[in-house]
């Protein structure tokens, strides 16, 4: 068996193992939490929405999943005259997949969304293992995958959120660009631009990869690479065009962000229509959430120079573009979740965590992830 075939075989095995060993436990812990504790406090606040009276059937209905569900079922809504949370800030590809897949998931967009997340995660791990083998070697590649899959904020790979899909698309773009598979890179880049607001940033490392080869490829291929690098921007432009045609505001997805608060600009967000019950109970998890989000940002920021030196500018720039712009407006809100998709950070961690400590570090990561999952499914703000 050739080395490439062996790596391909191992990538599939490791991807399936990561799915079973790290994604399924999050759902089991969530189910146990709601069966034993219930949705505590009772689901009476605006954010505690339900699709079923059965706690297990309602398990996937959590936090931002509401917005993807609303888009998949009733479409977009935007009213700039009312300062409230609107679903236009959430990009269309993931909810479209939920809508299209619901017919194969018993009519449930949430179950379709979970399927998209789990399948995307599995494919992403297979791709990332191949990338990591090139960057780190097989032993360290397995360590990088282990750290990524057990990362505390990796719990979102088991939810109806876009993290898995975005990770898969970003990994596919880097993998395809390395091999000069420009058509695949262009399609995945376009999809990334339609998946999340920061998806268009993927065009920058793509362009850096093209620029690094400018002396080694024909002019036509260079132009094709530049065109492929523009596709993530085209994805965002396509969504903006849709908003322009339907609501008269192509930047509604930007303007709507204000309702979630612009902390760095000292602008508060829109208030919930119904006050959160027992606000004192949320304060502790709010503080803990901020501490861990700041910690996640610090790890990613500290990785920049080592990653630049060892792996090159495209990886380092990809990380910088995903952590600094959010901090410039929203401070550290959701930074833990944002860093979960920054796979070069975990490649770097695999190089600095001693092999003798790898299992302990991964176990600590996994324990925190399951703890966060418990809080998440019990409606605590780990978002």
Coordinates of C-alpha atoms in Angstrom, one line a residue:
X1 CA 0.0 0.0 0.0
X2 CA 1.4 3.4 -1.0
X3 CA 1.9 6.1 1.7
X4 CA -0.9 8.2 0.3
X5 CA -3.3 5.3 0.4
X6 CA -2.3 4.5 3.9
X7 CA -2.9 8.1 5.0
X8 CA -6.3 8.1 3.3
X9 CA -7.3 4.9 5.0
X10 CA -6.2 6.2 8.4
X11 CA -8.0 9.5 7.8
X12 CA -11.3 7.7 7.4
X13 CA -10.7 5.5 10.5
X14 CA -9.7 8.5 12.7
X15 CA -12.6 10.6 11.4
X16 CA -15.1 7.9 12.4
X17 CA -13.4 7.3 15.7
X18 CA -13.6 11.1 16.5
X19 CA -17.3 11.1 15.6
X20 CA -18.1 8.2 17.9
X21 CA -15.8 9.1 20.7
X22 CA -16.3 12.9 20.9
X23 CA -19.5 13.9 19.2
X24 CA -21.9 11.3 20.4
X25 CA -21.0 11.7 24.1
X26 CA -21.9 15.4 23.9
X27 CA -25.5 14.5 22.9
X28 CA -25.7 11.7 25.5
X29 CA -24.6 14.1 28.2
X30 CA -27.2 16.7 27.0
X31 CA -30.0 14.1 27.0
X32 CA -29.0 12.9 30.5
X33 CA -28.9 16.5 31.7
X34 CA -32.4 17.4 30.6
X35 CA -33.9 14.1 31.8
X36 CA -32.3 14.4 35.3
X37 CA -32.5 18.2 35.8
X38 CA -34.9 19.4 33.1
X39 CA -34.6 22.8 31.5
X40 CA -33.8 24.7 34.6
X41 CA -35.0 27.3 35.1
X42 CA -38.4 26.6 33.4
X43 CA -38.6 27.6 29.7
X44 CA -40.5 30.8 30.0
X45 CA -38.0 33.4 28.8
X46 CA -38.0 34.4 25.1
X47 CA -34.8 32.5 24.4
X48 CA -36.1 29.2 25.7
X49 CA -38.0 28.1 22.7
X50 CA -39.4 24.6 22.1
X51 CA -40.4 22.4 19.2
X52 CA -41.7 19.6 21.4
X53 CA -43.0 19.1 24.9
X54 CA -40.7 16.0 25.1
X55 CA -37.3 17.0 26.5
X56 CA -35.4 14.6 24.3
X57 CA -37.1 15.6 21.1
X58 CA -36.5 19.2 22.1
X59 CA -32.8 18.7 22.8
X60 CA -31.6 20.3 19.6
X61 CA -33.7 23.4 20.1
X62 CA -31.1 25.5 21.9
X63 CA -29.9 29.1 21.6
X64 CA -28.9 30.2 18.1
X65 CA -30.4 27.0 16.6
X66 CA -33.6 29.0 16.8
X67 CA -32.4 31.4 14.1
X68 CA -31.4 28.7 11.7
X69 CA -34.7 26.9 12.4
X70 CA -36.6 30.1 11.7
X71 CA -34.8 30.6 8.4
X72 CA -35.3 27.0 7.4
X73 CA -39.0 27.1 8.1
X74 CA -40.3 30.6 7.4
X75 CA -37.4 32.4 5.8
X76 CA -35.7 35.7 6.5
X77 CA -37.2 38.8 8.2
X78 CA -35.8 42.3 8.6
X79 CA -37.4 45.4 10.0
X80 CA -34.8 48.2 10.5
X81 CA -37.3 50.4 12.4
X82 CA -37.4 48.0 15.4
X83 CA -34.3 47.4 17.5
X84 CA -34.5 43.7 18.1
X85 CA -32.7 40.5 17.2
X86 CA -33.3 39.5 13.5
X87 CA -32.3 36.3 11.6
X88 CA -30.7 38.2 8.7
X89 CA -27.4 38.2 10.5
X90 CA -27.3 34.4 10.0
X91 CA -26.1 33.3 6.6
X92 CA -28.2 31.1 4.3
X93 CA -26.3 27.9 3.4
X94 CA -26.7 26.0 6.7
X95 CA -30.4 26.7 7.1
X96 CA -30.9 25.9 3.4
X97 CA -29.3 22.5 4.0
X98 CA -31.6 22.1 7.0
X99 CA -34.7 22.8 4.8
X100 CA -33.5 20.6 2.0
X101 CA -32.6 17.8 4.3
X102 CA -35.7 17.8 6.5
X103 CA -37.5 15.7 3.9
X104 CA -35.0 12.9 4.6
X105 CA -35.1 13.5 8.4
X106 CA -38.8 12.9 9.1
X107 CA -39.7 16.5 8.4
X108 CA -37.4 17.8 11.1
X109 CA -35.1 20.7 10.1
X110 CA -33.3 20.4 13.5
X111 CA -32.5 16.7 12.9
X112 CA -31.4 17.6 9.4
X113 CA -29.2 20.3 10.8
X114 CA -27.6 17.9 13.3
X115 CA -27.0 15.4 10.5
X116 CA -25.3 18.2 8.5
X117 CA -23.1 19.0 11.5
X118 CA -22.1 15.5 12.2
X119 CA -21.4 14.6 8.6
X120 CA -19.4 17.8 8.1
X121 CA -17.4 17.2 11.2
X122 CA -16.5 13.7 10.1
X123 CA -15.4 14.9 6.6
X124 CA -13.5 17.8 8.2
X125 CA -11.5 15.5 10.4
X126 CA -10.6 13.2 7.5
X127 CA -9.3 16.2 5.5
X128 CA -7.5 17.8 8.5
X129 CA -5.7 14.5 9.3
X130 CA -4.3 14.5 5.8
X131 CA -3.2 18.1 6.1
X132 CA -1.7 17.5 9.5
X133 CA 0.3 14.5 8.2
X134 CA 2.0 16.9 5.8
X135 CA 2.6 19.6 8.3
X136 CA 3.4 17.5 11.4
X137 CA 3.9 13.8 10.5
X138 CA 1.5 11.0 11.4
X139 CA 2.1 10.9 15.2
X140 CA 1.6 14.7 15.7
X141 CA -1.3 14.7 13.3
X142 CA -3.2 12.3 15.5
X143 CA -2.4 14.6 18.5
X144 CA -3.7 17.6 16.6
X145 CA -6.9 15.9 15.7
X146 CA -7.4 14.7 19.3
X147 CA -6.9 18.2 20.7
X148 CA -9.3 19.7 18.2
X149 CA -12.0 17.2 18.8
X150 CA -11.8 17.4 22.6
X151 CA -11.4 21.2 22.8
X152 CA -13.9 22.5 25.3
X153 CA -15.8 24.6 22.7
X154 CA -15.9 21.8 20.2
X155 CA -19.2 20.9 21.8
X156 CA -20.8 23.0 19.0
X157 CA -19.8 20.3 16.5
X158 CA -22.7 18.3 18.1
X159 CA -25.3 21.1 17.8
X160 CA -27.4 22.8 15.1
X161 CA -24.7 25.4 14.6
X162 CA -22.5 26.2 11.6
X163 CA -19.1 25.3 13.2
X164 CA -18.8 21.8 11.6
X165 CA -19.8 23.0 8.2
X166 CA -17.5 26.0 8.3
X167 CA -14.6 23.8 9.6
X168 CA -15.1 21.4 6.7
X169 CA -15.2 24.1 4.1
X170 CA -12.1 25.9 5.5
X171 CA -10.2 22.6 5.7
X172 CA -11.2 21.7 2.1
X173 CA -10.1 25.0 0.8
X174 CA -6.6 24.8 2.3
X175 CA -6.3 21.2 1.2
X176 CA -7.5 21.9 -2.4
X177 CA -5.4 25.0 -2.7
X178 CA -2.2 23.1 -1.7
X179 CA -2.9 20.6 -4.5
X180 CA -3.8 23.2 -7.0
X181 CA -7.4 21.8 -7.3
X182 CA -8.7 25.3 -7.9
X183 CA -12.2 24.4 -8.9
X184 CA -12.8 22.5 -5.7
X185 CA -11.2 25.3 -3.7
X186 CA -13.5 27.9 -5.5
X187 CA -16.7 25.9 -4.8
X188 CA -15.8 25.4 -1.1
X189 CA -14.7 29.0 -0.8
X190 CA -18.0 30.2 -2.3
X191 CA -19.9 27.9 0.2
X192 CA -17.9 29.3 3.1
X193 CA -18.9 32.8 2.1
X194 CA -22.5 31.7 2.2
X195 CA -22.1 30.0 5.6
X196 CA -20.9 32.7 8.0
X197 CA -20.3 36.4 8.0
X198 CA -16.5 35.9 8.3
X199 CA -16.5 33.4 5.5
X200 CA -15.2 36.0 3.0
X201 CA -11.9 36.3 5.0
X202 CA -11.0 32.8 3.6
X203 CA -10.2 34.5 0.3
X204 CA -7.1 36.2 1.9
X205 CA -5.2 33.0 2.8
X206 CA -6.2 31.6 -0.5
X207 CA -4.7 34.6 -2.2
X208 CA -1.5 34.2 -0.1
X209 CA -1.2 30.6 -1.3
X210 CA -1.5 31.8 -4.9
X211 CA 1.0 34.6 -4.4
X212 CA 3.5 32.1 -2.9
X213 CA 3.5 30.2 -6.2
X214 CA 3.6 33.2 -8.6
X215 CA 7.1 32.3 -9.9
X216 CA 6.3 28.6 -10.4
X217 CA 3.0 28.5 -12.3
X218 CA 1.9 29.8 -15.7
X219 CA 0.2 33.1 -15.9
X220 CA -3.1 31.5 -16.8
X221 CA -3.0 29.3 -13.7
X222 CA -2.1 32.3 -11.6
X223 CA -5.1 34.2 -12.9
X224 CA -7.3 31.1 -12.2
X225 CA -6.0 31.0 -8.6
X226 CA -6.8 34.7 -8.1
X227 CA -10.3 34.0 -9.4
X228 CA -10.7 31.1 -7.0
X229 CA -9.6 33.3 -4.2
X230 CA -12.4 35.8 -5.0
X231 CA -15.1 33.2 -4.5
X232 CA -15.6 33.6 -0.7
X233 CA -16.2 37.3 -1.3
X234 CA -18.6 36.4 -4.1
X235 CA -20.6 34.3 -1.6
X236 CA -21.0 37.3 0.8
X237 CA -21.9 39.5 -2.2
X238 CA -24.5 37.0 -3.3
X239 CA -26.2 37.0 0.1
X240 CA -26.0 40.8 0.2
X241 CA -27.6 41.0 -3.2
X242 CA -30.5 38.8 -1.9
X243 CA -31.0 41.1 1.1
X244 CA -30.9 44.1 -1.2
X245 CA -33.6 42.7 -3.5
X246 CA -35.9 41.6 -0.7
X247 CA -35.4 44.2 2.0
X248 CA -33.7 47.1 0.3
X249 CA -30.6 46.8 2.5
X250 CA -27.7 44.7 1.2
X251 CA -25.9 45.2 4.5
X252 CA -28.7 44.2 6.8
X253 CA -26.5 41.3 8.0
X254 CA -24.1 43.9 9.2
X255 CA -26.6 46.4 10.6
X256 CA -28.5 43.6 12.4
X257 CA -25.4 42.8 14.5
X258 CA -26.0 45.9 16.6
X259 CA -28.9 44.1 18.3
X260 CA -26.5 41.7 19.8
X261 CA -24.5 44.6 21.3
X262 CA -21.3 46.3 20.2
X263 CA -19.4 46.1 23.5
X264 CA -16.2 47.6 22.2
X265 CA -18.2 50.7 21.0
X266 CA -20.1 50.8 24.4
X267 CA -23.4 50.1 22.6
X268 CA -25.8 47.7 24.4
X269 CA -27.8 45.1 22.6
X270 CA -31.5 44.7 22.3
X271 CA -33.2 43.4 25.5
X272 CA -35.1 40.1 25.5
X273 CA -38.8 40.5 25.2
X274 CA -39.2 38.4 28.4
X275 CA -36.7 38.8 31.2
X276 CA -34.5 35.8 31.8
X277 CA -35.8 34.0 35.0
X278 CA -33.6 33.9 38.0
X279 CA -31.0 36.4 36.5
X280 CA -28.7 35.7 39.4
X281 CA -28.3 32.1 38.3
X282 CA -27.0 33.3 34.9
X283 CA -24.5 35.7 36.3
X284 CA -22.0 33.0 37.4
X285 CA -22.1 31.2 34.0
X286 CA -21.8 34.6 32.3
X287 CA -18.6 35.3 34.3
X288 CA -17.2 31.8 33.6
X289 CA -18.1 32.2 30.0
X290 CA -16.2 35.4 29.6
X291 CA -13.2 33.9 31.4
X292 CA -13.0 31.0 29.0
X293 CA -13.7 33.1 26.0
X294 CA -10.8 35.4 26.9
X295 CA -8.6 32.3 27.5
X296 CA -9.5 30.9 24.1
X297 CA -8.6 34.3 22.5
X298 CA -5.3 34.4 24.4
X299 CA -4.3 30.9 23.1
X300 CA -5.2 31.8 19.5
X301 CA -3.3 35.1 19.8
X302 CA -0.2 33.5 21.3
X303 CA -0.2 30.9 18.5
X304 CA 0.1 33.5 15.7
X305 CA 3.9 34.0 15.6
X306 CA 4.8 30.3 16.1
X307 CA 2.3 29.3 13.4
X308 CA 3.7 31.9 11.1
X309 CA 7.2 30.7 11.6
X310 CA 6.5 27.0 11.3
X311 CA 3.5 26.7 8.9
X312 CA 3.5 30.0 7.0
X313 CA 1.5 33.2 6.5
X314 CA -1.8 31.6 5.2
X315 CA -2.5 29.8 8.5
X316 CA -1.4 32.7 10.7
X317 CA -3.5 35.2 8.7
X318 CA -6.5 32.9 8.8
X319 CA -6.3 32.9 12.6
X320 CA -5.8 36.7 12.9
X321 CA -8.7 37.5 10.6
X322 CA -11.0 35.3 12.7
X323 CA -10.1 36.6 16.2
X324 CA -9.3 40.3 15.9
X325 CA -12.2 41.8 13.9
X326 CA -14.8 40.2 16.4
X327 CA -12.9 41.7 19.4
X328 CA -12.9 45.1 17.7
X329 CA -16.7 45.2 18.0
X330 CA -18.0 42.5 20.3
X331 CA -15.0 42.2 22.6
X332 CA -14.6 38.5 23.6
X333 CA -18.2 37.4 23.0
X334 CA -18.3 33.9 21.4
X335 CA -14.5 33.8 20.9
X336 CA -14.3 30.3 22.3
X337 CA -16.8 29.1 19.6
X338 CA -15.0 31.1 16.9
X339 CA -11.6 29.6 17.8
X340 CA -13.0 26.0 17.7
X341 CA -12.7 26.1 13.8
X342 CA -9.2 27.5 13.7
X343 CA -7.5 24.2 13.1
X344 CA -3.9 25.6 12.7
X345 CA -4.1 26.4 16.5
X346 CA -4.5 22.7 17.3
X347 CA -1.7 21.8 14.9
X348 CA 0.5 24.2 16.9
X349 CA -0.7 22.8 20.2
X350 CA 0.2 19.3 19.0
X351 CA 3.8 20.5 18.6
X352 CA 4.1 22.0 22.1
X353 CA 2.1 19.5 24.3
X354 CA 4.6 16.9 25.4
X355 CA 3.6 13.4 24.3
X356 CA 3.7 12.3 28.0
X357 CA 1.1 14.9 28.8
X358 CA -1.1 14.6 25.7
X359 CA -3.7 12.2 27.2
X360 CA -4.0 14.3 30.4
X361 CA -4.5 17.5 28.4
X362 CA -7.0 15.9 26.1
X363 CA -8.8 14.5 29.1
X364 CA -9.0 17.9 30.7
X365 CA -10.3 19.4 27.4
X366 CA -12.9 16.6 27.1
X367 CA -14.1 17.0 30.7
X368 CA -14.6 20.8 30.2
X369 CA -16.3 20.1 26.9
X370 CA -18.8 17.8 28.6
X371 CA -19.3 20.3 31.4
X372 CA -20.0 23.0 28.9
X373 CA -22.4 20.7 27.0
X374 CA -24.3 20.2 30.2
X375 CA -24.6 23.9 30.8
X376 CA -25.5 24.5 27.1
X377 CA -28.4 22.0 27.1
X378 CA -29.6 23.3 30.4
X379 CA -29.9 26.8 28.9
X380 CA -26.8 28.3 30.4
X381 CA -25.1 30.9 28.1
X382 CA -22.1 28.9 26.8
X383 CA -22.3 30.6 23.4

